Amino acid sequence: MKILMLNGSPHEAGSTFTALKAAGQVFAAQGVESEIVQIGKKPLNGCIACGYCGEHKRCVFKDDGVNDFIEKAIEADAIIIGSPTHFANPSGALIAFLDRVFFAYGMRNFDGKLGAAVVSCRRGGASAAFDVLNKYFTISRMPVVSSQYWNQVHGNFAEQTLQDEEGIQTVETLADQMVWLLKCIEAGRREGIVVPAKRDAKHTNFIR
């Protein structure tokens, strides 16, 4: 089993990373491999609707980590997306990144992979950002893993985030739930239970 985590913050060791690291420690204690991928500070292009990915299943922009993340995600059993909260939304860089990942590959090919979001904020706006991130999973036939509360941590800095005992415990519970569900899926596969086949897509046009 392999869990891929994406840090959508420009701070490589800030509050969002601290939350993902807490999840990673739970995974390690249960013998599950995990990796944190950093978006970092490099500028990111948004989707330009060029159509390249329709043929190639990869983004036309090749130098900012999107295609590298797709390659890692293909091999992963679950994906956790972490983000700071900017104006009650995930970070703009992360949105640009995820739009391209999911449009190029994820919406058609992440079926059955578990998904979860973790958000960090100083005080407010976390639940709105959390909602935005979960929509990437639910449009892609990815089961969303729950916890004991919405997956959010609070603090300006990593040190303050560690003081948010409820938030850290929520992330740890999320990690427990994710490992349990992965083991359930693994047991199901051994019994011949597989991801349901896709239905032929029906696209309704409301313009008459």
mmCIF file with all atom_site columns, C-alpha atoms in Angstrom:
data_model
loop_
_atom_site.group_PDB
_atom_site.id
_atom_site.type_symbol
_atom_site.label_atom_id
_atom_site.label_alt_id
_atom_site.label_comp_id
_atom_site.label_asym_id
_atom_site.label_entity_id
_atom_site.label_seq_id
_atom_site.pdbx_PDB_ins_code
_atom_site.Cartn_x
_atom_site.Cartn_y
_atom_site.Cartn_z
_atom_site.occupancy
_atom_site.B_iso_or_equiv
_atom_site.pdbx_formal_charge
_atom_site.auth_seq_id
_atom_site.auth_comp_id
_atom_site.auth_asym_id
_atom_site.auth_atom_id
_atom_site.pdbx_PDB_model_num
ATOM 1   C CA . MET A 1 1   ? 0.000   0.000   0.000   1.00 0.00 ? 1   MET A CA 1
ATOM 2   C CA . LYS A 1 2   ? 1.183   3.499   -0.830  1.00 0.00 ? 2   LYS A CA 1
ATOM 3   C CA . ILE A 1 3   ? -0.338  6.821   0.199   1.00 0.00 ? 3   ILE A CA 1
ATOM 4   C CA . LEU A 1 4   ? 0.610   9.982   -1.681  1.00 0.00 ? 4   LEU A CA 1
ATOM 5   C CA . MET A 1 5   ? 0.255   13.330  0.077   1.00 0.00 ? 5   MET A CA 1
ATOM 6   C CA . LEU A 1 6   ? 0.432   16.733  -1.613  1.00 0.00 ? 6   LEU A CA 1
ATOM 7   C CA . ASN A 1 7   ? 1.467   19.838  0.327   1.00 0.00 ? 7   ASN A CA 1
ATOM 8   C CA . GLY A 1 8   ? -0.243  22.739  -1.436  1.00 0.00 ? 8   GLY A CA 1
ATOM 9   C CA . SER A 1 9   ? 1.534   25.362  0.645   1.00 0.00 ? 9   SER A CA 1
ATOM 10  C CA . PRO A 1 10  ? 4.564   27.358  -0.499  1.00 0.00 ? 10  PRO A CA 1
ATOM 11  C CA . HIS A 1 11  ? 6.036   26.672  2.960   1.00 0.00 ? 11  HIS A CA 1
ATOM 12  C CA . GLU A 1 12  ? 7.783   23.324  2.930   1.00 0.00 ? 12  GLU A CA 1
ATOM 13  C CA . ALA A 1 13  ? 7.721   22.892  6.714   1.00 0.00 ? 13  ALA A CA 1
ATOM 14  C CA . GLY A 1 14  ? 4.758   25.039  7.764   1.00 0.00 ? 14  GLY A CA 1
ATOM 15  C CA . SER A 1 15  ? 1.357   24.256  9.241   1.00 0.00 ? 15  SER A CA 1
ATOM 16  C CA . THR A 1 16  ? 0.035   22.217  6.300   1.00 0.00 ? 16  THR A CA 1
ATOM 17  C CA . PHE A 1 17  ? 3.176   20.104  6.204   1.00 0.00 ? 17  PHE A CA 1
ATOM 18  C CA . THR A 1 18  ? 2.907   19.582  9.970   1.00 0.00 ? 18  THR A CA 1
ATOM 19  C CA . ALA A 1 19  ? -0.587  18.139  9.560   1.00 0.00 ? 19  ALA A CA 1
ATOM 20  C CA . LEU A 1 20  ? 0.497   15.835  6.724   1.00 0.00 ? 20  LEU A CA 1
ATOM 21  C CA . LYS A 1 21  ? 3.530   14.750  8.715   1.00 0.00 ? 21  LYS A CA 1
ATOM 22  C CA . ALA A 1 22  ? 1.240   13.749  11.598  1.00 0.00 ? 22  ALA A CA 1
ATOM 23  C CA . ALA A 1 23  ? -0.686  11.525  9.192   1.00 0.00 ? 23  ALA A CA 1
ATOM 24  C CA . GLY A 1 24  ? 2.567   10.119  7.849   1.00 0.00 ? 24  GLY A CA 1
ATOM 25  C CA . GLN A 1 25  ? 3.678   9.112   11.335  1.00 0.00 ? 25  GLN A CA 1
ATOM 26  C CA . VAL A 1 26  ? 0.484   7.085   11.788  1.00 0.00 ? 26  VAL A CA 1
ATOM 27  C CA . PHE A 1 27  ? 1.025   5.407   8.412   1.00 0.00 ? 27  PHE A CA 1
ATOM 28  C CA . ALA A 1 28  ? 4.606   4.526   9.310   1.00 0.00 ? 28  ALA A CA 1
ATOM 29  C CA . ALA A 1 29  ? 3.534   3.071   12.682  1.00 0.00 ? 29  ALA A CA 1
ATOM 30  C CA . GLN A 1 30  ? 1.118   0.778   10.826  1.00 0.00 ? 30  GLN A CA 1
ATOM 31  C CA . GLY A 1 31  ? 3.666   -0.269  8.209   1.00 0.00 ? 31  GLY A CA 1
ATOM 32  C CA . VAL A 1 32  ? 2.139   1.715   5.348   1.00 0.00 ? 32  VAL A CA 1
ATOM 33  C CA . GLU A 1 33  ? 4.363   3.630   2.946   1.00 0.00 ? 33  GLU A CA 1
ATOM 34  C CA . SER A 1 34  ? 3.640   7.330   2.382   1.00 0.00 ? 34  SER A CA 1
ATOM 35  C CA . GLU A 1 35  ? 5.267   10.267  0.623   1.00 0.00 ? 35  GLU A CA 1
ATOM 36  C CA . ILE A 1 36  ? 4.766   14.022  0.819   1.00 0.00 ? 36  ILE A CA 1
ATOM 37  C CA . VAL A 1 37  ? 5.121   15.928  -2.463  1.00 0.00 ? 37  VAL A CA 1
ATOM 38  C CA . GLN A 1 38  ? 5.803   19.646  -2.163  1.00 0.00 ? 38  GLN A CA 1
ATOM 39  C CA . ILE A 1 39  ? 4.350   22.206  -4.566  1.00 0.00 ? 39  ILE A CA 1
ATOM 40  C CA . GLY A 1 40  ? 6.866   24.769  -3.349  1.00 0.00 ? 40  GLY A CA 1
ATOM 41  C CA . LYS A 1 41  ? 7.256   28.326  -4.582  1.00 0.00 ? 41  LYS A CA 1
ATOM 42  C CA . LYS A 1 42  ? 7.733   27.799  -8.309  1.00 0.00 ? 42  LYS A CA 1
ATOM 43  C CA . PRO A 1 43  ? 5.119   29.587  -10.480 1.00 0.00 ? 43  PRO A CA 1
ATOM 44  C CA . LEU A 1 44  ? 2.364   27.316  -11.794 1.00 0.00 ? 44  LEU A CA 1
ATOM 45  C CA . ASN A 1 45  ? 0.357   27.619  -14.995 1.00 0.00 ? 45  ASN A CA 1
ATOM 46  C CA . GLY A 1 46  ? -3.384  27.209  -14.900 1.00 0.00 ? 46  GLY A CA 1
ATOM 47  C CA . CYS A 1 47  ? -5.179  25.024  -17.436 1.00 0.00 ? 47  CYS A CA 1
ATOM 48  C CA . ILE A 1 48  ? -5.294  26.692  -20.875 1.00 0.00 ? 48  ILE A CA 1
ATOM 49  C CA . ALA A 1 49  ? -7.872  24.277  -22.364 1.00 0.00 ? 49  ALA A CA 1
ATOM 50  C CA . CYS A 1 50  ? -5.510  23.320  -25.200 1.00 0.00 ? 50  CYS A CA 1
ATOM 51  C CA . GLY A 1 51  ? -6.768  19.728  -25.441 1.00 0.00 ? 51  GLY A CA 1
ATOM 52  C CA . TYR A 1 52  ? -3.308  18.151  -25.290 1.00 0.00 ? 52  TYR A CA 1
ATOM 53  C CA . CYS A 1 53  ? -4.227  15.978  -22.298 1.00 0.00 ? 53  CYS A CA 1
ATOM 54  C CA . GLY A 1 54  ? -7.224  14.500  -24.116 1.00 0.00 ? 54  GLY A CA 1
ATOM 55  C CA . GLU A 1 55  ? -4.835  12.535  -26.302 1.00 0.00 ? 55  GLU A CA 1
ATOM 56  C CA . HIS A 1 56  ? -1.808  12.137  -24.052 1.00 0.00 ? 56  HIS A CA 1
ATOM 57  C CA . LYS A 1 57  ? -3.326  11.923  -20.528 1.00 0.00 ? 57  LYS A CA 1
ATOM 58  C CA . ARG A 1 58  ? -0.621  14.307  -19.382 1.00 0.00 ? 58  ARG A CA 1
ATOM 59  C CA . CYS A 1 59  ? -0.457  18.097  -19.257 1.00 0.00 ? 59  CYS A CA 1
ATOM 60  C CA . VAL A 1 60  ? 1.223   20.092  -22.011 1.00 0.00 ? 60  VAL A CA 1
ATOM 61  C CA . PHE A 1 61  ? 3.237   21.991  -19.358 1.00 0.00 ? 61  PHE A CA 1
ATOM 62  C CA . LYS A 1 62  ? 6.012   19.658  -18.297 1.00 0.00 ? 62  LYS A CA 1
ATOM 63  C CA . ASP A 1 63  ? 8.246   21.644  -15.954 1.00 0.00 ? 63  ASP A CA 1
ATOM 64  C CA . ASP A 1 64  ? 6.246   22.312  -12.791 1.00 0.00 ? 64  ASP A CA 1
ATOM 65  C CA . GLY A 1 65  ? 5.598   18.922  -11.215 1.00 0.00 ? 65  GLY A CA 1
ATOM 66  C CA . VAL A 1 66  ? 2.051   18.210  -12.419 1.00 0.00 ? 66  VAL A CA 1
ATOM 67  C CA . ASN A 1 67  ? 3.014   15.294  -14.671 1.00 0.00 ? 67  ASN A CA 1
ATOM 68  C CA . ASP A 1 68  ? 5.442   13.981  -12.054 1.00 0.00 ? 68  ASP A CA 1
ATOM 69  C CA . PHE A 1 69  ? 2.601   13.970  -9.534  1.00 0.00 ? 69  PHE A CA 1
ATOM 70  C CA . ILE A 1 70  ? 0.348   12.105  -11.980 1.00 0.00 ? 70  ILE A CA 1
ATOM 71  C CA . GLU A 1 71  ? 3.006   9.405   -12.341 1.00 0.00 ? 71  GLU A CA 1
ATOM 72  C CA . LYS A 1 72  ? 3.224   9.009   -8.565  1.00 0.00 ? 72  LYS A CA 1
ATOM 73  C CA . ALA A 1 73  ? -0.563  9.082   -8.166  1.00 0.00 ? 73  ALA A CA 1
ATOM 74  C CA . ILE A 1 74  ? -0.996  6.259   -10.681 1.00 0.00 ? 74  ILE A CA 1
ATOM 75  C CA . GLU A 1 75  ? 1.027   3.993   -8.381  1.00 0.00 ? 75  GLU A CA 1
ATOM 76  C CA . ALA A 1 76  ? -0.627  5.197   -5.156  1.00 0.00 ? 76  ALA A CA 1
ATOM 77  C CA . ASP A 1 77  ? -3.631  3.596   -3.479  1.00 0.00 ? 77  ASP A CA 1
ATOM 78  C CA . ALA A 1 78  ? -4.770  6.807   -1.800  1.00 0.00 ? 78  ALA A CA 1
ATOM 79  C CA . ILE A 1 79  ? -4.218  10.550  -2.107  1.00 0.00 ? 79  ILE A CA 1
ATOM 80  C CA . ILE A 1 80  ? -4.320  13.200  0.605   1.00 0.00 ? 80  ILE A CA 1
ATOM 81  C CA . ILE A 1 81  ? -4.337  16.837  -0.481  1.00 0.00 ? 81  ILE A CA 1
ATOM 82  C CA . GLY A 1 82  ? -3.234  19.429  2.059   1.00 0.00 ? 82  GLY A CA 1
ATOM 83  C CA . SER A 1 83  ? -3.680  23.167  1.686   1.00 0.00 ? 83  SER A CA 1
ATOM 84  C CA . PRO A 1 84  ? -3.473  26.414  3.598   1.00 0.00 ? 84  PRO A CA 1
ATOM 85  C CA . THR A 1 85  ? -6.632  28.522  3.591   1.00 0.00 ? 85  THR A CA 1
ATOM 86  C CA . HIS A 1 86  ? -6.454  31.657  1.425   1.00 0.00 ? 86  HIS A CA 1
ATOM 87  C CA . PHE A 1 87  ? -9.607  33.792  1.437   1.00 0.00 ? 87  PHE A CA 1
ATOM 88  C CA . ALA A 1 88  ? -11.671 30.724  2.485   1.00 0.00 ? 88  ALA A CA 1
ATOM 89  C CA . ASN A 1 89  ? -10.252 28.717  -0.428  1.00 0.00 ? 89  ASN A CA 1
ATOM 90  C CA . PRO A 1 90  ? -7.318  26.406  -1.060  1.00 0.00 ? 90  PRO A CA 1
ATOM 91  C CA . SER A 1 91  ? -4.178  28.156  -2.269  1.00 0.00 ? 91  SER A CA 1
ATOM 92  C CA . GLY A 1 92  ? -4.354  29.476  -5.829  1.00 0.00 ? 92  GLY A CA 1
ATOM 93  C CA . ALA A 1 93  ? -1.269  27.521  -6.834  1.00 0.00 ? 93  ALA A CA 1
ATOM 94  C CA . LEU A 1 94  ? -2.831  24.309  -5.564  1.00 0.00 ? 94  LEU A CA 1
ATOM 95  C CA . ILE A 1 95  ? -6.065  24.928  -7.476  1.00 0.00 ? 95  ILE A CA 1
ATOM 96  C CA . ALA A 1 96  ? -4.083  25.455  -10.699 1.00 0.00 ? 96  ALA A CA 1
ATOM 97  C CA . PHE A 1 97  ? -2.121  22.280  -9.966  1.00 0.00 ? 97  PHE A CA 1
ATOM 98  C CA . LEU A 1 98  ? -5.171  20.138  -9.195  1.00 0.00 ? 98  LEU A CA 1
ATOM 99  C CA . ASP A 1 99  ? -7.220  21.419  -12.127 1.00 0.00 ? 99  ASP A CA 1
ATOM 100 C CA . ARG A 1 100 ? -4.523  20.158  -14.448 1.00 0.00 ? 100 ARG A CA 1
ATOM 101 C CA . VAL A 1 101 ? -3.914  16.863  -12.603 1.00 0.00 ? 101 VAL A CA 1
ATOM 102 C CA . PHE A 1 102 ? -7.572  15.916  -12.531 1.00 0.00 ? 102 PHE A CA 1
ATOM 103 C CA . PHE A 1 103 ? -8.469  17.215  -15.988 1.00 0.00 ? 103 PHE A CA 1
ATOM 104 C CA . ALA A 1 104 ? -5.478  15.547  -17.616 1.00 0.00 ? 104 ALA A CA 1
ATOM 105 C CA . TYR A 1 105 ? -5.743  12.205  -15.865 1.00 0.00 ? 105 TYR A CA 1
ATOM 106 C CA . GLY A 1 106 ? -7.579  11.963  -12.561 1.00 0.00 ? 106 GLY A CA 1
ATOM 107 C CA . MET A 1 107 ? -11.249 12.365  -13.514 1.00 0.00 ? 107 MET A CA 1
ATOM 108 C CA . ARG A 1 108 ? -11.008 9.391   -15.844 1.00 0.00 ? 108 ARG A CA 1
ATOM 109 C CA . ASN A 1 109 ? -8.444  7.215   -14.132 1.00 0.00 ? 109 ASN A CA 1
ATOM 110 C CA . PHE A 1 110 ? -8.412  7.631   -10.335 1.00 0.00 ? 110 PHE A CA 1
ATOM 111 C CA . ASP A 1 111 ? -11.427 5.319   -9.902  1.00 0.00 ? 111 ASP A CA 1
ATOM 112 C CA . GLY A 1 112 ? -11.390 3.542   -6.548  1.00 0.00 ? 112 GLY A CA 1
ATOM 113 C CA . LYS A 1 113 ? -8.381  5.358   -5.091  1.00 0.00 ? 113 LYS A CA 1
ATOM 114 C CA . LEU A 1 114 ? -9.159  6.778   -1.660  1.00 0.00 ? 114 LEU A CA 1
ATOM 115 C CA . GLY A 1 115 ? -9.082  10.549  -1.288  1.00 0.00 ? 115 GLY A CA 1
ATOM 116 C CA . ALA A 1 116 ? -8.983  12.971  1.622   1.00 0.00 ? 116 ALA A CA 1
ATOM 117 C CA . ALA A 1 117 ? -8.331  16.672  2.160   1.00 0.00 ? 117 ALA A CA 1
ATOM 118 C CA . VAL A 1 118 ? -6.585  18.415  5.058   1.00 0.00 ? 118 VAL A CA 1
ATOM 119 C CA . VAL A 1 119 ? -6.684  22.188  5.451   1.00 0.00 ? 119 VAL A CA 1
ATOM 120 C CA . SER A 1 120 ? -4.791  24.609  7.641   1.00 0.00 ? 120 SER A CA 1
ATOM 121 C CA . CYS A 1 121 ? -5.877  28.062  8.697   1.00 0.00 ? 121 CYS A CA 1
ATOM 122 C CA . ARG A 1 122 ? -5.311  30.699  11.345  1.00 0.00 ? 122 ARG A CA 1
ATOM 123 C CA . ARG A 1 123 ? -8.964  30.892  12.351  1.00 0.00 ? 123 ARG A CA 1
ATOM 124 C CA . GLY A 1 124 ? -11.777 30.830  9.756   1.00 0.00 ? 124 GLY A CA 1
ATOM 125 C CA . GLY A 1 125 ? -12.485 29.661  6.225   1.00 0.00 ? 125 GLY A CA 1
ATOM 126 C CA . ALA A 1 126 ? -11.216 26.112  6.642   1.00 0.00 ? 126 ALA A CA 1
ATOM 127 C CA . SER A 1 127 ? -14.535 24.360  6.009   1.00 0.00 ? 127 SER A CA 1
ATOM 128 C CA . ALA A 1 128 ? -15.035 26.235  2.714   1.00 0.00 ? 128 ALA A CA 1
ATOM 129 C CA . ALA A 1 129 ? -11.534 25.282  1.529   1.00 0.00 ? 129 ALA A CA 1
ATOM 130 C CA . PHE A 1 130 ? -12.143 21.705  2.674   1.00 0.00 ? 130 PHE A CA 1
ATOM 131 C CA . ASP A 1 131 ? -15.316 21.565  0.566   1.00 0.00 ? 131 ASP A CA 1
ATOM 132 C CA . VAL A 1 132 ? -13.516 22.734  -2.583  1.00 0.00 ? 132 VAL A CA 1
ATOM 133 C CA . LEU A 1 133 ? -10.832 20.054  -2.294  1.00 0.00 ? 133 LEU A CA 1
ATOM 134 C CA . ASN A 1 134 ? -13.312 17.237  -1.716  1.00 0.00 ? 134 ASN A CA 1
ATOM 135 C CA . LYS A 1 135 ? -15.037 18.042  -5.004  1.00 0.00 ? 135 LYS A CA 1
ATOM 136 C CA . TYR A 1 136 ? -11.978 16.823  -6.926  1.00 0.00 ? 136 TYR A CA 1
ATOM 137 C CA . PHE A 1 137 ? -12.498 13.383  -5.386  1.00 0.00 ? 137 PHE A CA 1
ATOM 138 C CA . THR A 1 138 ? -16.241 13.155  -5.746  1.00 0.00 ? 138 THR A CA 1
ATOM 139 C CA . ILE A 1 139 ? -16.200 13.964  -9.479  1.00 0.00 ? 139 ILE A CA 1
ATOM 140 C CA . SER A 1 140 ? -13.554 11.275  -9.988  1.00 0.00 ? 140 SER A CA 1
ATOM 141 C CA . ARG A 1 141 ? -15.253 8.252   -8.383  1.00 0.00 ? 141 ARG A CA 1
ATOM 142 C CA . MET A 1 142 ? -12.833 8.352   -5.462  1.00 0.00 ? 142 MET A CA 1
ATOM 143 C CA . PRO A 1 143 ? -14.205 7.261   -2.059  1.00 0.00 ? 143 PRO A CA 1
ATOM 144 C CA . VAL A 1 144 ? -13.660 10.086  0.439   1.00 0.00 ? 144 VAL A CA 1
ATOM 145 C CA . VAL A 1 145 ? -12.235 9.062   3.816   1.00 0.00 ? 145 VAL A CA 1
ATOM 146 C CA . SER A 1 146 ? -13.744 10.645  6.912   1.00 0.00 ? 146 SER A CA 1
ATOM 147 C CA . SER A 1 147 ? -12.464 11.384  10.412  1.00 0.00 ? 147 SER A CA 1
ATOM 148 C CA . GLN A 1 148 ? -13.979 12.462  13.743  1.00 0.00 ? 148 GLN A CA 1
ATOM 149 C CA . TYR A 1 149 ? -14.323 16.084  12.564  1.00 0.00 ? 149 TYR A CA 1
ATOM 150 C CA . TRP A 1 150 ? -13.541 18.073  9.445   1.00 0.00 ? 150 TRP A CA 1
ATOM 151 C CA . ASN A 1 151 ? -9.850  17.676  8.688   1.00 0.00 ? 151 ASN A CA 1
ATOM 152 C CA . GLN A 1 152 ? -8.514  21.071  9.719   1.00 0.00 ? 152 GLN A CA 1
ATOM 153 C CA . VAL A 1 153 ? -5.687  22.331  11.865  1.00 0.00 ? 153 VAL A CA 1
ATOM 154 C CA . HIS A 1 154 ? -5.217  25.838  13.225  1.00 0.00 ? 154 HIS A CA 1
ATOM 155 C CA . GLY A 1 155 ? -2.092  27.930  13.743  1.00 0.00 ? 155 GLY A CA 1
ATOM 156 C CA . ASN A 1 156 ? 0.056   30.543  12.079  1.00 0.00 ? 156 ASN A CA 1
ATOM 157 C CA . PHE A 1 157 ? 3.175   28.393  12.255  1.00 0.00 ? 157 PHE A CA 1
ATOM 158 C CA . ALA A 1 158 ? 4.123   24.742  12.618  1.00 0.00 ? 158 ALA A CA 1
ATOM 159 C CA . GLU A 1 159 ? 4.741   25.169  16.339  1.00 0.00 ? 159 GLU A CA 1
ATOM 160 C CA . GLN A 1 160 ? 1.263   26.588  16.883  1.00 0.00 ? 160 GLN A CA 1
ATOM 161 C CA . THR A 1 161 ? -0.294  23.829  14.773  1.00 0.00 ? 161 THR A CA 1
ATOM 162 C CA . LEU A 1 162 ? 1.218   21.208  17.064  1.00 0.00 ? 162 LEU A CA 1
ATOM 163 C CA . GLN A 1 163 ? -0.581  22.926  19.958  1.00 0.00 ? 163 GLN A CA 1
ATOM 164 C CA . ASP A 1 164 ? -3.917  22.287  18.220  1.00 0.00 ? 164 ASP A CA 1
ATOM 165 C CA . GLU A 1 165 ? -4.389  18.903  19.852  1.00 0.00 ? 165 GLU A CA 1
ATOM 166 C CA . GLU A 1 166 ? -7.893  18.438  18.458  1.00 0.00 ? 166 GLU A CA 1
ATOM 167 C CA . GLY A 1 167 ? -6.779  19.199  14.905  1.00 0.00 ? 167 GLY A CA 1
ATOM 168 C CA . ILE A 1 168 ? -3.769  16.884  15.066  1.00 0.00 ? 168 ILE A CA 1
ATOM 169 C CA . GLN A 1 169 ? -5.911  14.119  16.551  1.00 0.00 ? 169 GLN A CA 1
ATOM 170 C CA . THR A 1 170 ? -8.428  14.596  13.727  1.00 0.00 ? 170 THR A CA 1
ATOM 171 C CA . VAL A 1 171 ? -5.654  14.084  11.169  1.00 0.00 ? 171 VAL A CA 1
ATOM 172 C CA . GLU A 1 172 ? -4.382  11.028  13.041  1.00 0.00 ? 172 GLU A CA 1
ATOM 173 C CA . THR A 1 173 ? -7.898  9.561   13.072  1.00 0.00 ? 173 THR A CA 1
ATOM 174 C CA . LEU A 1 174 ? -8.119  10.240  9.333   1.00 0.00 ? 174 LEU A CA 1
ATOM 175 C CA . ALA A 1 175 ? -4.905  8.264   8.856   1.00 0.00 ? 175 ALA A CA 1
ATOM 176 C CA . ASP A 1 176 ? -6.294  5.358   10.919  1.00 0.00 ? 176 ASP A CA 1
ATOM 177 C CA . GLN A 1 177 ? -9.477  5.364   8.851   1.00 0.00 ? 177 GLN A CA 1
ATOM 178 C CA . MET A 1 178 ? -7.526  5.428   5.586   1.00 0.00 ? 178 MET A CA 1
ATOM 179 C CA . VAL A 1 179 ? -5.352  2.453   6.521   1.00 0.00 ? 179 VAL A CA 1
ATOM 180 C CA . TRP A 1 180 ? -8.420  0.499   7.677   1.00 0.00 ? 180 TRP A CA 1
ATOM 181 C CA . LEU A 1 181 ? -10.279 1.165   4.423   1.00 0.00 ? 181 LEU A CA 1
ATOM 182 C CA . LEU A 1 182 ? -7.250  0.261   2.318   1.00 0.00 ? 182 LEU A CA 1
ATOM 183 C CA . LYS A 1 183 ? -7.029  -3.049  4.164   1.00 0.00 ? 183 LYS A CA 1
ATOM 184 C CA . CYS A 1 184 ? -10.753 -3.615  3.585   1.00 0.00 ? 184 CYS A CA 1
ATOM 185 C CA . ILE A 1 185 ? -10.308 -2.945  -0.147  1.00 0.00 ? 185 ILE A CA 1
ATOM 186 C CA . GLU A 1 186 ? -7.310  -5.278  -0.242  1.00 0.00 ? 186 GLU A CA 1
ATOM 187 C CA . ALA A 1 187 ? -9.335  -8.024  1.448   1.00 0.00 ? 187 ALA A CA 1
ATOM 188 C CA . GLY A 1 188 ? -12.171 -7.423  -0.998  1.00 0.00 ? 188 GLY A CA 1
ATOM 189 C CA . ARG A 1 189 ? -9.858  -7.798  -3.982  1.00 0.00 ? 189 ARG A CA 1
ATOM 190 C CA . ARG A 1 190 ? -8.766  -11.193 -2.685  1.00 0.00 ? 190 ARG A CA 1
ATOM 191 C CA . GLU A 1 191 ? -12.427 -12.187 -2.745  1.00 0.00 ? 191 GLU A CA 1
ATOM 192 C CA . GLY A 1 192 ? -12.884 -10.950 -6.290  1.00 0.00 ? 192 GLY A CA 1
ATOM 193 C CA . ILE A 1 193 ? -14.567 -7.642  -5.425  1.00 0.00 ? 193 ILE A CA 1
ATOM 194 C CA . VAL A 1 194 ? -13.434 -4.943  -7.850  1.00 0.00 ? 194 VAL A CA 1
ATOM 195 C CA . VAL A 1 195 ? -14.225 -1.299  -8.599  1.00 0.00 ? 195 VAL A CA 1
ATOM 196 C CA . PRO A 1 196 ? -17.649 -1.031  -10.321 1.00 0.00 ? 196 PRO A CA 1
ATOM 197 C CA . ALA A 1 197 ? -17.497 -0.645  -14.082 1.00 0.00 ? 197 ALA A CA 1
ATOM 198 C CA . LYS A 1 198 ? -18.015 2.858   -15.415 1.00 0.00 ? 198 LYS A CA 1
ATOM 199 C CA . ARG A 1 199 ? -21.367 3.680   -16.930 1.00 0.00 ? 199 ARG A CA 1
ATOM 200 C CA . ASP A 1 200 ? -21.459 5.331   -20.339 1.00 0.00 ? 200 ASP A CA 1
ATOM 201 C CA . ALA A 1 201 ? -21.435 9.058   -19.617 1.00 0.00 ? 201 ALA A CA 1
ATOM 202 C CA . LYS A 1 202 ? -24.603 11.019  -20.327 1.00 0.00 ? 202 LYS A CA 1
ATOM 203 C CA . HIS A 1 203 ? -24.122 14.765  -20.755 1.00 0.00 ? 203 HIS A CA 1
ATOM 204 C CA . THR A 1 204 ? -27.268 16.824  -20.438 1.00 0.00 ? 204 THR A CA 1
ATOM 205 C CA . ASN A 1 205 ? -27.390 20.189  -22.211 1.00 0.00 ? 205 ASN A CA 1
ATOM 206 C CA . PHE A 1 206 ? -29.810 22.551  -20.500 1.00 0.00 ? 206 PHE A CA 1
ATOM 207 C CA . ILE A 1 207 ? -29.588 25.119  -23.328 1.00 0.00 ? 207 ILE A CA 1
ATOM 208 C CA . ARG A 1 208 ? -32.422 24.615  -25.814 1.00 0.00 ? 208 ARG A CA 1
#
